[in-house]
């Protein structure tokens, strides 16, 4: 019989938290612990994209300079 080589569906990547090899059950993480650490960062807002308030934008315009519509 000829052996067939099975190509994995996902490339092997290191865990984004600790760098160890990822596991199938917790992909892309290596363990439930690393998965929970990442989830906690998302839920606590650590991964939030900073935004600027409209008030800050208005204050940055120079005095005497009119805003164009």
mmCIF file of C-alpha atoms in Angstrom:
data_model
loop_
_atom_site.group_PDB
_atom_site.id
_atom_site.type_symbol
_atom_site.label_atom_id
_atom_site.label_comp_id
_atom_site.label_asym_id
_atom_site.label_seq_id
_atom_site.Cartn_x
_atom_site.Cartn_y
_atom_site.Cartn_z
ATOM 1 C CA UNK A 1 0.000 0.000 0.000
ATOM 2 C CA UNK A 2 1.132 3.487 -0.763
ATOM 3 C CA UNK A 3 1.233 5.805 2.206
ATOM 4 C CA UNK A 4 -0.602 9.067 1.791
ATOM 5 C CA UNK A 5 0.660 12.183 3.461
ATOM 6 C CA UNK A 6 -2.022 14.124 5.248
ATOM 7 C CA UNK A 7 -1.603 17.874 5.083
ATOM 8 C CA UNK A 8 -2.737 19.630 8.287
ATOM 9 C CA UNK A 9 -5.586 22.090 7.862
ATOM 10 C CA UNK A 10 -3.923 24.713 10.025
ATOM 11 C CA UNK A 11 -0.259 25.594 10.013
ATOM 12 C CA UNK A 12 1.523 25.010 13.320
ATOM 13 C CA UNK A 13 1.970 28.296 15.106
ATOM 14 C CA UNK A 14 3.275 29.213 18.526
ATOM 15 C CA UNK A 15 0.893 30.272 21.267
ATOM 16 C CA UNK A 16 0.461 34.076 21.152
ATOM 17 C CA UNK A 17 0.699 34.251 24.962
ATOM 18 C CA UNK A 18 3.699 32.094 25.849
ATOM 19 C CA UNK A 19 5.238 30.881 22.583
ATOM 20 C CA UNK A 20 4.799 27.133 23.181
ATOM 21 C CA UNK A 21 3.336 25.016 20.349
ATOM 22 C CA UNK A 22 -0.432 25.423 19.993
ATOM 23 C CA UNK A 23 -2.823 22.553 20.690
ATOM 24 C CA UNK A 24 -5.740 21.515 18.523
ATOM 25 C CA UNK A 25 -8.335 21.770 21.320
ATOM 26 C CA UNK A 26 -7.393 25.356 22.240
ATOM 27 C CA UNK A 27 -6.067 26.681 18.903
ATOM 28 C CA UNK A 28 -4.299 29.121 18.555
ATOM 29 C CA UNK A 29 -3.338 28.776 22.217
ATOM 30 C CA UNK A 30 -1.386 26.004 23.934
ATOM 31 C CA UNK A 31 -3.688 25.573 26.927
ATOM 32 C CA UNK A 32 -6.978 26.716 28.441
ATOM 33 C CA UNK A 33 -4.940 28.952 30.783
ATOM 34 C CA UNK A 34 -3.428 30.978 27.918
ATOM 35 C CA UNK A 35 -6.841 31.115 26.246
ATOM 36 C CA UNK A 36 -8.399 32.511 29.443
ATOM 37 C CA UNK A 37 -5.622 35.096 29.834
ATOM 38 C CA UNK A 38 -6.338 36.404 26.331
ATOM 39 C CA UNK A 39 -10.106 36.420 26.943
ATOM 40 C CA UNK A 40 -9.585 38.413 30.154
ATOM 41 C CA UNK A 41 -7.583 41.027 28.219
ATOM 42 C CA UNK A 42 -10.392 41.381 25.680
ATOM 43 C CA UNK A 43 -13.075 41.669 28.364
ATOM 44 C CA UNK A 44 -11.109 44.162 30.473
ATOM 45 C CA UNK A 45 -10.532 46.442 27.483
ATOM 46 C CA UNK A 46 -6.768 46.013 27.258
ATOM 47 C CA UNK A 47 -7.066 45.489 23.492
ATOM 48 C CA UNK A 48 -9.227 48.587 22.908
ATOM 49 C CA UNK A 49 -8.361 50.891 20.024
ATOM 50 C CA UNK A 50 -7.789 54.432 21.323
ATOM 51 C CA UNK A 51 -10.200 57.034 19.932
ATOM 52 C CA UNK A 52 -10.239 60.798 20.087
ATOM 53 C CA UNK A 53 -13.234 62.750 21.343
ATOM 54 C CA UNK A 54 -14.857 65.374 19.120
ATOM 55 C CA UNK A 55 -14.151 68.030 21.761
ATOM 56 C CA UNK A 56 -10.413 67.443 21.426
ATOM 57 C CA UNK A 57 -10.683 67.861 17.654
ATOM 58 C CA UNK A 58 -12.460 71.216 18.033
ATOM 59 C CA UNK A 59 -9.871 72.504 20.505
ATOM 60 C CA UNK A 60 -7.036 71.694 18.116
ATOM 61 C CA UNK A 61 -8.277 74.122 15.456
ATOM 62 C CA UNK A 62 -6.441 77.418 15.679
ATOM 63 C CA UNK A 63 -8.308 80.534 16.879
ATOM 64 C CA UNK A 64 -9.566 82.590 13.956
ATOM 65 C CA UNK A 65 -9.468 79.599 11.649
ATOM 66 C CA UNK A 66 -12.937 78.661 10.509
ATOM 67 C CA UNK A 67 -13.970 75.094 9.971
ATOM 68 C CA UNK A 68 -14.765 74.256 6.394
ATOM 69 C CA UNK A 69 -17.993 72.428 5.612
#
